[in-house]
Amino acid sequence: RQLEVEGQLATITDREHGEVLQPGALIRFSDTPAQLGADAPRLNEHGDELRERAKSLSKDAGPVVAGAPSTLPLAGVTIMELGTFYAAPYGSTILTDLGARVIKVEALDGEPMRFQQAFPEAGAMKVLQGKESLALDLGSPDAKDVLAQIAQGVDIVMCSFRAGAADRLGVGFNDLIKMNPNIMYLDCPGFGVLPPYGARPAFAPTIGAGSGIAMRNVGSQIPETMPASHDELRNYGGKLAAGGTMSAAQPDGLAAFAVGTALAMAAYLQSVGVGGQQMLTTMLLSCGHALGETMVEFNGRWEPSTTDDEILGFSALERLYETADGWVTLSITTDAEWTQLATAMNEFADLGSDIRFANASLRAEHDGALTQALAGAFAKRSANEWEQDMLKAGVPLLEVNPGAAEHIIIGELGIEHGWVTRVESPVVGEYPRLSPFQQFSRSLTVALPGNTKGQHTRSVLTKAGFTEEQILGFAEQGLVQIG
């Protein structure tokens, strides 16, 4: 219902499937809206046209600019961030790696993420890295005047407040566009900016439930009827909560990348002369795009694949299996890979000569029996032994590392591949953080640490044109906090 009200659904007429209902454009622009309507091209549909066009293109390479690159892609772009927690703010964090200046406006009590871990500041170090912290009493009537003056010098405003909150504070699009006609203003709340859910709070578990991610991940585990006992209710509730926030499909992360994309597009559109726009993307819509297999609807649509009751996989051939000392993950998708598997497993399970597994259709029909046969075989050896032998045989199988992903990334493998950079925090000293997601052949990137509350209050206000006397006055009246 919320996506419909926000105008975030689209109907496309497909030549094969007829009317197709699907999520609309990921980002809405007030003046340069996305153009939707054409269906997906068929294989090689435009091949002749593109080949003919290519004949007229010059094959001569353009001039090569001498010297090493010396600029960051988003150097000179300033973003003012009005938001808390992770889903939207991490979107602007990504852009700090590309040189964007991000002014983090946080309450005098501090960004809530700062207190999410037992050790102070640890919970916010990632989402605040590269940003300048301005500690401001947003509830004060004077706050809007301070932000309005800062807004005159920024390019983009990112606001993840619930519907109506920014307007009540005097920092909505209609307020700030008067101060800066070229500003790009991105609303990026959880549900949207309109009723029925626009004013509701949104967190990863609530969006995981509302978008369908939780049921998509663990739906086979949840009964359609109300559980009979309190213990069963708690059990299923825990599974749904885990399903809505698991790292493989996390609403906060999905939304953050959508926000980062929107901010990058805002910077580009402003650079080509079409600034002064209001934009919208939401956590709910971001998750809708991620759930394309279930969110794209048309007559005759096939049923989306689902996991087994143990959430170990989709079928016997795409599944986790327990070994003598751990787990392996198997992913067989072609007949050739099946043949290689059957040959490699011959000593432990007679798969090749079993008529039930003679072709893909029969294997699907007897999936339970195939799962049982493979499970019995894999239990006879260690995970490492299976990985070594199967990879040699060309079978896509790997040993499962039981540790958290961050332990792998921060370890020797991450260092070897450049996934990790060490930076200096004003709180904990040197610590590892992820390297920038993007690397460019010529432009630079930068990896910066997190900040402390109000660390940049004085410098942000000074750059916005406030005098030292004004800044000290703000601090004395409790309007700002100087770190």
Tab-separated table of C-alpha atoms in Angstrom:
chain	number	residue	atom	x	y	z
A	1	ARG	CA	0.000	0.000	0.000
A	2	GLN	CA	2.761	2.491	0.913
A	3	LEU	CA	4.617	1.994	-2.383
A	4	GLU	CA	1.385	2.602	-4.277
A	5	VAL	CA	0.605	5.816	-2.385
A	6	GLU	CA	4.138	7.128	-2.934
A	7	GLY	CA	3.925	6.409	-6.671
A	8	GLN	CA	6.757	3.905	-6.403
A	9	LEU	CA	5.159	1.143	-8.462
A	10	ALA	CA	5.252	0.869	-12.248
A	11	THR	CA	3.313	-1.188	-14.789
A	12	ILE	CA	5.214	-2.192	-17.903
A	13	THR	CA	3.644	-3.884	-20.941
A	14	ASP	CA	5.864	-6.817	-21.842
A	15	ARG	CA	5.611	-8.448	-25.267
A	16	GLU	CA	5.671	-11.928	-23.776
A	17	HIS	CA	4.088	-11.599	-20.327
A	18	GLY	CA	1.608	-8.767	-20.823
A	19	GLU	CA	1.073	-6.324	-17.935
A	20	VAL	CA	3.988	-6.491	-15.471
A	21	LEU	CA	3.731	-4.790	-12.070
A	22	GLN	CA	7.123	-3.964	-10.572
A	23	PRO	CA	8.912	-1.504	-8.266
A	24	GLY	CA	9.252	1.929	-9.824
A	25	ALA	CA	12.370	4.055	-10.169
A	26	LEU	CA	14.711	3.668	-7.206
A	27	ILE	CA	15.106	7.458	-6.966
A	28	ARG	CA	12.457	10.071	-7.660
A	29	PHE	CA	13.510	13.495	-8.959
A	30	SER	CA	11.056	16.391	-8.909
A	31	ASP	CA	12.250	17.964	-12.190
A	32	THR	CA	14.014	15.162	-14.078
A	33	PRO	CA	11.928	12.022	-13.432
A	34	ALA	CA	12.994	8.593	-14.645
A	35	GLN	CA	11.433	7.442	-17.900
A	36	LEU	CA	9.879	4.002	-17.485
A	37	GLY	CA	7.692	2.126	-19.950
A	38	ALA	CA	9.753	0.006	-22.332
A	39	ASP	CA	10.013	-3.717	-21.683
A	40	ALA	CA	13.289	-5.634	-21.517
A	41	PRO	CA	15.051	-6.065	-24.869
A	42	ARG	CA	15.242	-9.535	-26.363
A	43	LEU	CA	18.565	-11.237	-26.989
A	44	ASN	CA	20.428	-9.384	-29.771
A	45	GLU	CA	17.367	-7.233	-30.517
A	46	HIS	CA	19.510	-4.173	-31.181
A	47	GLY	CA	22.619	-6.036	-32.350
A	48	ASP	CA	22.491	-5.007	-36.020
A	49	GLU	CA	21.787	-1.385	-35.151
A	50	LEU	CA	24.643	-1.177	-32.649
A	51	ARG	CA	27.113	-2.929	-34.949
A	52	GLU	CA	26.232	-0.531	-37.747
A	53	ARG	CA	26.673	2.422	-35.438
A	54	ALA	CA	30.047	1.097	-34.303
A	55	LYS	CA	31.331	1.169	-37.884
A	56	SER	CA	31.114	4.951	-37.924
A	57	LEU	CA	33.081	5.409	-34.709
A	58	SER	CA	36.732	6.352	-34.752
A	59	LYS	CA	39.135	3.617	-33.718
A	60	ASP	CA	41.818	6.107	-32.740
A	61	ALA	CA	42.434	6.393	-29.017
A	62	GLY	CA	41.940	9.770	-27.402
A	63	PRO	CA	44.813	11.747	-25.925
A	64	VAL	CA	46.293	10.435	-22.701
A	65	VAL	CA	46.634	12.986	-19.929
A	66	ALA	CA	50.171	12.944	-18.627
A	67	GLY	CA	51.026	12.764	-14.972
A	68	ALA	CA	49.519	11.053	-11.962
A	69	PRO	CA	45.915	11.771	-10.916
A	70	SER	CA	45.686	14.387	-8.210
A	71	THR	CA	41.998	14.863	-7.476
A	72	LEU	CA	39.179	13.019	-5.728
A	73	PRO	CA	36.073	12.420	-7.877
A	74	LEU	CA	33.744	14.345	-5.548
A	75	ALA	CA	36.192	16.993	-4.335
A	76	GLY	CA	34.303	20.246	-3.855
A	77	VAL	CA	30.917	18.580	-3.205
A	78	THR	CA	29.439	19.361	0.239
A	79	ILE	CA	26.598	17.335	1.783
A	80	MET	CA	24.650	18.259	4.907
A	81	GLU	CA	23.390	15.147	6.692
A	82	LEU	CA	20.208	15.259	8.755
A	83	GLY	CA	19.658	11.735	9.998
A	84	THR	CA	20.565	9.098	12.527
A	85	PHE	CA	21.587	5.454	12.757
A	86	TYR	CA	22.845	3.607	9.675
A	87	ALA	CA	20.443	3.098	6.764
A	88	ALA	CA	20.676	6.586	5.271
A	89	PRO	CA	23.836	7.994	6.917
A	90	TYR	CA	26.100	5.239	5.610
A	91	GLY	CA	25.095	6.275	2.088
A	92	SER	CA	26.877	9.600	2.574
A	93	THR	CA	29.762	7.823	4.319
A	94	ILE	CA	30.517	5.994	1.076
A	95	LEU	CA	30.878	9.324	-0.690
A	96	THR	CA	33.456	10.621	1.796
A	97	ASP	CA	35.832	8.031	0.333
A	98	LEU	CA	35.434	9.856	-2.986
A	99	GLY	CA	36.230	13.252	-1.530
A	100	ALA	CA	32.798	14.597	-0.635
A	101	ARG	CA	32.641	16.814	2.424
A	102	VAL	CA	29.841	15.589	4.707
A	103	ILE	CA	28.615	17.744	7.590
A	104	LYS	CA	27.011	15.443	10.131
A	105	VAL	CA	24.414	17.402	12.107
A	106	GLU	CA	23.810	15.540	15.358
A	107	ALA	CA	21.907	16.251	18.551
A	108	LEU	CA	23.722	17.481	21.636
A	109	ASP	CA	23.278	14.001	23.116
A	110	GLY	CA	25.102	12.596	20.118
A	111	GLU	CA	24.364	10.254	17.247
A	112	PRO	CA	22.585	7.201	18.790
A	113	MET	CA	24.970	4.830	17.020
A	114	ARG	CA	27.737	6.131	19.276
A	115	PHE	CA	26.135	4.238	22.168
A	116	GLN	CA	25.157	0.988	20.457
A	117	GLN	CA	28.235	-0.880	21.702
A	118	ALA	CA	29.556	-1.324	25.227
A	119	PHE	CA	32.728	0.562	24.325
A	120	PRO	CA	31.947	4.263	23.718
A	121	GLU	CA	32.011	5.366	20.071
A	122	ALA	CA	32.677	1.853	18.722
A	123	GLY	CA	29.177	1.480	17.285
A	124	ALA	CA	29.438	4.649	15.186
A	125	MET	CA	33.028	4.561	13.973
A	126	LYS	CA	32.092	3.065	10.603
A	127	VAL	CA	29.053	5.210	9.820
A	128	LEU	CA	30.817	8.428	10.881
A	129	GLN	CA	34.119	7.906	9.118
A	130	GLY	CA	35.233	10.854	7.023
A	131	LYS	CA	32.499	13.208	8.318
A	132	GLU	CA	32.590	16.534	10.142
A	133	SER	CA	30.475	16.545	13.316
A	134	LEU	CA	28.339	19.560	14.189
A	135	ALA	CA	26.611	19.110	17.571
A	136	LEU	CA	23.437	21.224	17.532
A	137	ASP	CA	20.226	21.441	19.566
A	138	LEU	CA	17.844	20.704	16.703
A	139	GLY	CA	14.819	21.391	18.891
A	140	SER	CA	15.828	24.984	19.527
A	141	PRO	CA	14.041	27.662	17.462
A	142	ASP	CA	17.467	29.121	16.667
A	143	ALA	CA	18.734	25.876	15.121
A	144	LYS	CA	16.891	26.410	11.843
A	145	ASP	CA	18.621	29.756	11.322
A	146	VAL	CA	22.015	28.158	11.864
A	147	LEU	CA	21.228	25.344	9.418
A	148	ALA	CA	19.755	27.765	6.894
A	149	GLN	CA	23.014	29.707	6.826
A	150	ILE	CA	25.064	26.504	6.511
A	151	ALA	CA	22.754	25.360	3.700
A	152	GLN	CA	23.791	28.359	1.613
A	153	GLY	CA	27.203	26.753	1.189
A	154	VAL	CA	26.214	23.107	0.632
A	155	ASP	CA	25.333	21.286	-2.564
A	156	ILE	CA	23.154	18.463	-1.244
A	157	VAL	CA	21.017	17.869	1.835
A	158	MET	CA	20.349	14.306	2.925
A	159	CYS	CA	17.386	13.990	5.322
A	160	SER	CA	16.136	10.698	6.735
A	161	PHE	CA	13.682	12.143	9.264
A	162	ARG	CA	10.154	10.788	9.378
A	163	ALA	CA	7.464	12.520	7.344
A	164	GLY	CA	6.850	16.087	8.512
A	165	ALA	CA	9.741	16.263	10.983
A	166	ALA	CA	12.057	18.375	8.807
A	167	ASP	CA	9.264	20.834	8.004
A	168	ARG	CA	8.434	21.218	11.696
A	169	LEU	CA	12.094	21.983	12.386
A	170	GLY	CA	12.222	24.489	9.543
A	171	VAL	CA	14.773	22.534	7.493
A	172	GLY	CA	12.555	20.893	4.876
A	173	PHE	CA	13.013	21.287	1.120
A	174	ASN	CA	10.712	24.301	0.881
A	175	ASP	CA	12.673	26.038	3.650
A	176	LEU	CA	16.188	25.439	2.359
A	177	ILE	CA	15.519	25.937	-1.369
A	178	LYS	CA	14.801	29.590	-0.512
A	179	MET	CA	18.293	29.921	0.932
A	180	ASN	CA	20.002	28.003	-1.874
A	181	PRO	CA	18.050	27.692	-5.162
A	182	ASN	CA	20.553	25.178	-6.559
A	183	ILE	CA	20.431	22.764	-3.635
A	184	MET	CA	19.600	19.078	-4.169
A	185	TYR	CA	17.434	17.804	-1.305
A	186	LEU	CA	17.181	14.044	-0.762
A	187	ASP	CA	14.456	12.649	1.467
A	188	CYS	CA	15.382	9.079	2.407
A	189	PRO	CA	13.070	7.882	5.203
A	190	GLY	CA	12.116	4.324	6.058
A	191	PHE	CA	8.604	4.042	4.655
A	192	GLY	CA	8.013	7.287	2.755
A	193	VAL	CA	6.807	10.858	3.092
A	194	LEU	CA	3.037	10.228	2.906
A	195	PRO	CA	0.416	8.377	4.997
A	196	PRO	CA	-0.310	5.717	6.011
A	197	TYR	CA	3.223	4.842	7.172
A	198	GLY	CA	5.345	7.914	6.393
A	199	ALA	CA	5.354	9.139	9.991
A	200	ARG	CA	6.229	5.766	11.487
A	201	PRO	CA	9.712	4.944	12.782
A	202	ALA	CA	11.706	2.482	10.719
A	203	PHE	CA	14.584	0.210	11.639
A	204	ALA	CA	16.119	-2.810	9.948
A	205	PRO	CA	13.760	-5.320	11.649
A	206	THR	CA	10.602	-3.317	10.870
A	207	ILE	CA	11.548	-2.787	7.225
A	208	GLY	CA	12.709	-6.408	7.031
A	209	ALA	CA	9.209	-7.439	8.086
A	210	GLY	CA	7.291	-4.824	6.102
A	211	SER	CA	9.183	-5.333	2.843
A	212	GLY	CA	8.984	-9.124	2.873
A	213	ILE	CA	12.705	-9.787	3.393
A	214	ALA	CA	12.059	-11.658	6.643
A	215	MET	CA	9.513	-14.013	5.070
A	216	ARG	CA	11.680	-14.398	1.962
A	217	ASN	CA	14.588	-15.576	4.105
A	218	VAL	CA	12.763	-17.818	6.587
A	219	GLY	CA	9.201	-18.113	5.275
A	220	SER	CA	9.329	-21.898	5.062
A	221	GLN	CA	9.916	-21.949	8.822
A	222	ILE	CA	6.874	-19.853	9.774
A	223	PRO	CA	3.348	-21.374	9.962
A	224	GLU	CA	0.418	-19.492	8.430
A	225	THR	CA	-1.663	-19.963	11.572
A	226	MET	CA	-1.071	-18.483	15.025
A	227	PRO	CA	1.343	-20.631	17.092
A	228	ALA	CA	-0.359	-22.697	19.776
A	229	SER	CA	1.968	-21.793	22.634
A	230	HIS	CA	3.932	-18.832	23.942
A	231	ASP	CA	7.209	-20.709	23.454
A	232	GLU	CA	6.380	-21.356	19.799
A	233	LEU	CA	5.464	-17.707	19.317
A	234	ARG	CA	8.827	-16.609	20.755
A	235	ASN	CA	10.634	-19.143	18.564
A	236	TYR	CA	8.978	-17.988	15.348
A	237	GLY	CA	9.329	-14.337	16.327
A	238	GLY	CA	13.059	-14.801	16.794
A	239	LYS	CA	13.367	-16.466	13.405
A	240	LEU	CA	11.488	-13.636	11.702
A	241	ALA	CA	13.659	-11.033	13.430
A	242	ALA	CA	16.803	-12.859	12.299
A	243	GLY	CA	15.413	-13.275	8.793
A	244	GLY	CA	14.763	-9.566	8.510
A	245	THR	CA	18.251	-8.473	9.549
A	246	MET	CA	20.622	-11.244	8.455
A	247	SER	CA	23.830	-9.962	6.885
A	248	ALA	CA	23.105	-11.557	3.506
A	249	ALA	CA	20.074	-9.295	3.007
A	250	GLN	CA	20.179	-6.432	5.484
A	251	PRO	CA	17.666	-3.586	4.971
A	252	ASP	CA	20.073	-1.000	6.412
A	253	GLY	CA	22.791	-1.934	3.944
A	254	LEU	CA	20.439	-2.083	0.962
A	255	ALA	CA	19.044	1.344	1.818
A	256	ALA	CA	22.500	2.842	2.374
A	257	PHE	CA	23.674	1.898	-1.104
A	258	ALA	CA	20.488	3.354	-2.584
A	259	VAL	CA	21.105	6.591	-0.676
A	260	GLY	CA	24.738	6.690	-1.790
A	261	THR	CA	23.630	6.202	-5.393
A	262	ALA	CA	21.052	8.978	-5.058
A	263	LEU	CA	23.603	11.379	-3.597
A	264	ALA	CA	26.085	10.634	-6.378
A	265	MET	CA	23.373	11.225	-8.981
A	266	ALA	CA	22.448	14.487	-7.236
A	267	ALA	CA	26.051	15.660	-7.497
A	268	TYR	CA	26.147	14.769	-11.178
A	269	LEU	CA	22.829	16.439	-12.047
A	270	GLN	CA	23.854	19.569	-10.228
A	271	SER	CA	27.138	19.620	-12.134
A	272	VAL	CA	25.300	19.567	-15.490
A	273	GLY	CA	22.963	22.391	-14.553
A	274	VAL	CA	19.770	20.743	-13.309
A	275	GLY	CA	20.079	21.353	-9.580
A	276	GLY	CA	17.411	22.738	-7.285
A	277	GLN	CA	15.451	19.493	-7.023
A	278	GLN	CA	13.688	17.447	-4.370
A	279	MET	CA	14.495	13.731	-4.406
A	280	LEU	CA	13.095	10.647	-2.705
A	281	THR	CA	14.219	7.100	-2.048
A	282	THR	CA	13.106	4.867	0.829
A	283	MET	CA	14.270	1.815	2.733
A	284	LEU	CA	11.048	0.066	1.739
A	285	LEU	CA	11.584	0.667	-1.982
A	286	SER	CA	15.270	-0.315	-1.768
A	287	CYS	CA	14.253	-3.673	-0.320
A	288	GLY	CA	11.541	-3.999	-2.954
A	289	HIS	CA	14.157	-3.786	-5.688
A	290	ALA	CA	16.302	-6.367	-3.893
A	291	LEU	CA	13.265	-8.679	-3.814
A	292	GLY	CA	12.778	-8.556	-7.576
A	293	GLU	CA	12.017	-12.273	-7.796
A	294	THR	CA	8.888	-11.795	-5.689
A	295	MET	CA	8.107	-8.117	-6.350
A	296	VAL	CA	7.745	-8.436	-10.120
A	297	GLU	CA	4.240	-9.737	-10.826
A	298	PHE	CA	2.562	-10.923	-14.046
A	299	ASN	CA	0.144	-13.619	-15.156
A	300	GLY	CA	1.813	-17.013	-15.318
A	301	ARG	CA	4.767	-16.006	-13.173
A	302	TRP	CA	6.731	-18.966	-11.870
A	303	GLU	CA	6.905	-19.534	-8.126
A	304	PRO	CA	10.036	-18.055	-6.546
A	305	SER	CA	12.492	-20.561	-5.135
A	306	THR	CA	12.371	-21.170	-1.387
A	307	THR	CA	14.736	-22.692	1.140
A	308	ASP	CA	14.173	-26.012	2.843
A	309	ASP	CA	12.801	-26.194	6.375
A	310	GLU	CA	16.282	-26.059	7.895
A	311	ILE	CA	17.241	-23.008	5.770
A	312	LEU	CA	20.247	-24.930	4.459
A	313	GLY	CA	19.580	-24.385	0.768
A	314	PHE	CA	17.185	-24.319	-2.174
A	315	SER	CA	17.637	-27.917	-3.332
A	316	ALA	CA	19.900	-30.916	-2.948
A	317	LEU	CA	22.378	-29.382	-5.371
A	318	GLU	CA	22.363	-25.832	-3.955
A	319	ARG	CA	22.805	-26.413	-0.278
A	320	LEU	CA	24.977	-26.518	2.833
A	321	TYR	CA	26.063	-29.986	3.986
A	322	GLU	CA	27.547	-31.044	7.292
A	323	THR	CA	30.837	-32.920	7.127
A	324	ALA	CA	32.799	-34.911	9.677
A	325	ASP	CA	34.210	-31.712	11.171
A	326	GLY	CA	32.349	-28.752	9.703
A	327	TRP	CA	30.296	-27.687	6.686
A	328	VAL	CA	30.628	-27.331	2.915
A	329	THR	CA	28.504	-25.430	0.404
A	330	LEU	CA	27.612	-27.048	-2.911
A	331	SER	CA	26.250	-25.261	-5.998
A	332	ILE	CA	25.543	-27.444	-9.030
A	333	THR	CA	23.736	-25.599	-11.832
A	334	THR	CA	24.569	-27.522	-15.043
A	335	ASP	CA	24.451	-31.103	-16.281
A	336	ALA	CA	28.219	-31.014	-16.781
A	337	GLU	CA	28.762	-30.093	-13.131
A	338	TRP	CA	26.390	-32.878	-12.079
A	339	THR	CA	28.416	-35.400	-14.052
A	340	GLN	CA	31.629	-34.176	-12.427
A	341	LEU	CA	30.021	-34.416	-8.983
A	342	ALA	CA	28.702	-37.938	-9.554
A	343	THR	CA	32.123	-39.096	-10.771
A	344	ALA	CA	33.987	-37.465	-7.872
A	345	MET	CA	31.535	-38.915	-5.318
A	346	ASN	CA	31.571	-42.431	-6.754
A	347	GLU	CA	33.609	-43.888	-3.871
A	348	PHE	CA	31.102	-42.602	-1.290
A	349	ALA	CA	27.722	-42.595	-3.089
A	350	ASP	CA	26.571	-44.308	-6.272
A	351	LEU	CA	24.857	-41.308	-7.849
A	352	GLY	CA	25.687	-41.850	-11.503
A	353	SER	CA	23.892	-45.179	-11.893
A	354	ASP	CA	20.820	-44.289	-9.833
A	355	ILE	CA	17.901	-43.941	-12.277
A	356	ARG	CA	16.227	-41.406	-9.964
A	357	PHE	CA	19.010	-38.940	-10.718
A	358	ALA	CA	19.418	-39.587	-14.448
A	359	ASN	CA	18.432	-36.080	-15.567
A	360	ALA	CA	17.563	-32.667	-14.113
A	361	SER	CA	13.817	-33.336	-14.018
A	362	LEU	CA	14.234	-36.635	-12.192
A	363	ARG	CA	16.715	-35.069	-9.757
A	364	ALA	CA	14.166	-32.363	-8.954
A	365	GLU	CA	11.433	-34.981	-8.509
A	366	HIS	CA	13.574	-36.995	-6.112
A	367	ASP	CA	15.247	-34.023	-4.428
A	368	GLY	CA	14.704	-35.390	-0.937
A	369	ALA	CA	16.351	-38.704	-1.760
A	370	LEU	CA	19.285	-36.927	-3.414
A	371	THR	CA	19.717	-34.681	-0.374
A	372	GLN	CA	19.787	-37.719	1.888
A	373	ALA	CA	22.351	-39.501	-0.296
A	374	LEU	CA	24.661	-36.488	-0.446
A	375	ALA	CA	24.302	-35.775	3.270
A	376	GLY	CA	25.362	-39.321	4.103
A	377	ALA	CA	28.382	-39.083	1.836
A	378	PHE	CA	29.603	-35.690	2.993
A	379	ALA	CA	29.455	-36.776	6.634
A	380	LYS	CA	32.239	-39.313	6.018
A	381	ARG	CA	35.112	-36.856	5.477
A	382	SER	CA	36.408	-33.488	6.627
A	383	ALA	CA	35.321	-30.267	4.954
A	384	ASN	CA	38.855	-29.496	3.797
A	385	GLU	CA	39.247	-32.923	2.192
A	386	TRP	CA	35.997	-32.460	0.291
A	387	GLU	CA	37.017	-29.006	-0.891
A	388	GLN	CA	40.429	-30.123	-2.142
A	389	ASP	CA	39.131	-33.138	-4.059
A	390	MET	CA	36.022	-31.477	-5.451
A	391	LEU	CA	37.837	-28.416	-6.752
A	392	LYS	CA	40.351	-30.674	-8.502
A	393	ALA	CA	37.398	-32.452	-10.124
A	394	GLY	CA	35.837	-29.166	-11.267
A	395	VAL	CA	32.948	-29.361	-8.793
A	396	PRO	CA	31.812	-25.992	-7.331
A	397	LEU	CA	32.140	-26.801	-3.629
A	398	LEU	CA	33.852	-24.848	-0.849
A	399	GLU	CA	34.510	-25.327	2.842
A	400	VAL	CA	32.403	-23.019	5.008
A	401	ASN	CA	34.327	-20.678	7.265
A	402	PRO	CA	32.381	-20.605	10.548
A	403	GLY	CA	33.720	-17.223	11.629
A	404	ALA	CA	32.116	-13.847	11.037
A	405	ALA	CA	32.850	-12.165	7.715
A	406	GLU	CA	34.710	-9.298	9.392
A	407	HIS	CA	37.301	-11.696	10.792
A	408	ILE	CA	38.101	-12.833	7.269
A	409	ILE	CA	38.190	-9.338	5.804
A	410	ILE	CA	40.324	-7.832	8.561
A	411	GLY	CA	42.713	-10.790	8.500
A	412	GLU	CA	45.576	-11.620	6.176
A	413	LEU	CA	43.307	-12.164	3.166
A	414	GLY	CA	41.829	-8.682	3.464
A	415	ILE	CA	45.218	-7.072	3.899
A	416	GLU	CA	46.633	-8.974	0.906
A	417	HIS	CA	43.826	-7.778	-1.377
A	418	GLY	CA	43.764	-4.215	-0.076
A	419	TRP	CA	40.295	-4.501	1.455
A	420	VAL	CA	41.492	-2.996	4.735
A	421	THR	CA	43.148	0.320	5.576
A	422	ARG	CA	44.495	1.342	8.974
A	423	VAL	CA	43.495	4.785	10.227
A	424	GLU	CA	43.938	6.801	13.430
A	425	SER	CA	40.924	7.411	15.681
A	426	PRO	CA	40.891	10.203	18.283
A	427	VAL	CA	39.280	7.687	20.673
A	428	VAL	CA	40.928	4.277	20.154
A	429	GLY	CA	44.080	5.128	18.256
A	430	GLU	CA	44.963	3.068	15.180
A	431	TYR	CA	42.308	0.660	13.945
A	432	PRO	CA	41.413	-1.168	10.701
A	433	ARG	CA	38.551	0.031	8.501
A	434	LEU	CA	37.326	-1.073	5.103
A	435	SER	CA	39.121	0.498	2.172
A	436	PRO	CA	37.014	2.559	-0.268
A	437	PHE	CA	34.550	0.435	-2.222
A	438	GLN	CA	35.626	1.987	-5.528
A	439	GLN	CA	39.000	2.439	-7.115
A	440	PHE	CA	39.663	4.471	-10.262
A	441	SER	CA	42.340	4.236	-12.905
A	442	ARG	CA	43.182	7.928	-12.534
A	443	SER	CA	41.155	9.603	-9.762
A	444	LEU	CA	42.086	9.201	-6.131
A	445	THR	CA	40.155	7.858	-3.144
A	446	VAL	CA	40.693	8.496	0.560
A	447	ALA	CA	40.045	6.477	3.745
A	448	LEU	CA	39.409	8.574	6.851
A	449	PRO	CA	38.562	7.693	10.488
A	450	GLY	CA	35.411	8.414	12.449
A	451	ASN	CA	34.948	11.507	14.591
A	452	THR	CA	33.867	12.562	18.064
A	453	LYS	CA	30.683	14.469	18.896
A	454	GLY	CA	31.021	18.138	18.046
A	455	GLN	CA	34.623	17.719	16.925
A	456	HIS	CA	34.108	20.068	13.963
A	457	THR	CA	31.430	22.389	15.352
A	458	ARG	CA	33.725	25.423	15.403
A	459	SER	CA	35.230	24.837	11.945
A	460	VAL	CA	31.848	24.130	10.311
A	461	LEU	CA	30.294	27.275	11.751
A	462	THR	CA	33.340	29.373	10.896
A	463	LYS	CA	33.289	28.204	7.301
A	464	ALA	CA	29.560	29.038	7.151
A	465	GLY	CA	30.330	32.652	8.049
A	466	PHE	CA	29.699	32.787	11.791
A	467	THR	CA	32.126	34.827	13.888
A	468	GLU	CA	34.024	33.438	16.855
A	469	GLU	CA	31.912	35.666	19.121
A	470	GLN	CA	28.706	34.184	17.679
A	471	ILE	CA	30.016	30.634	18.034
A	472	LEU	CA	30.955	31.128	21.680
A	473	GLY	CA	27.543	32.686	22.266
A	474	PHE	CA	25.842	29.654	20.736
A	475	ALA	CA	27.853	27.380	23.021
A	476	GLU	CA	27.054	29.468	26.094
A	477	GLN	CA	23.298	29.360	25.438
A	478	GLY	CA	23.458	25.582	24.844
A	479	LEU	CA	22.645	25.741	21.135
A	480	VAL	CA	25.856	24.002	20.067
A	481	GLN	CA	28.548	21.885	21.644
A	482	ILE	CA	32.172	22.436	20.751
A	483	GLY	CA	34.198	19.223	20.835
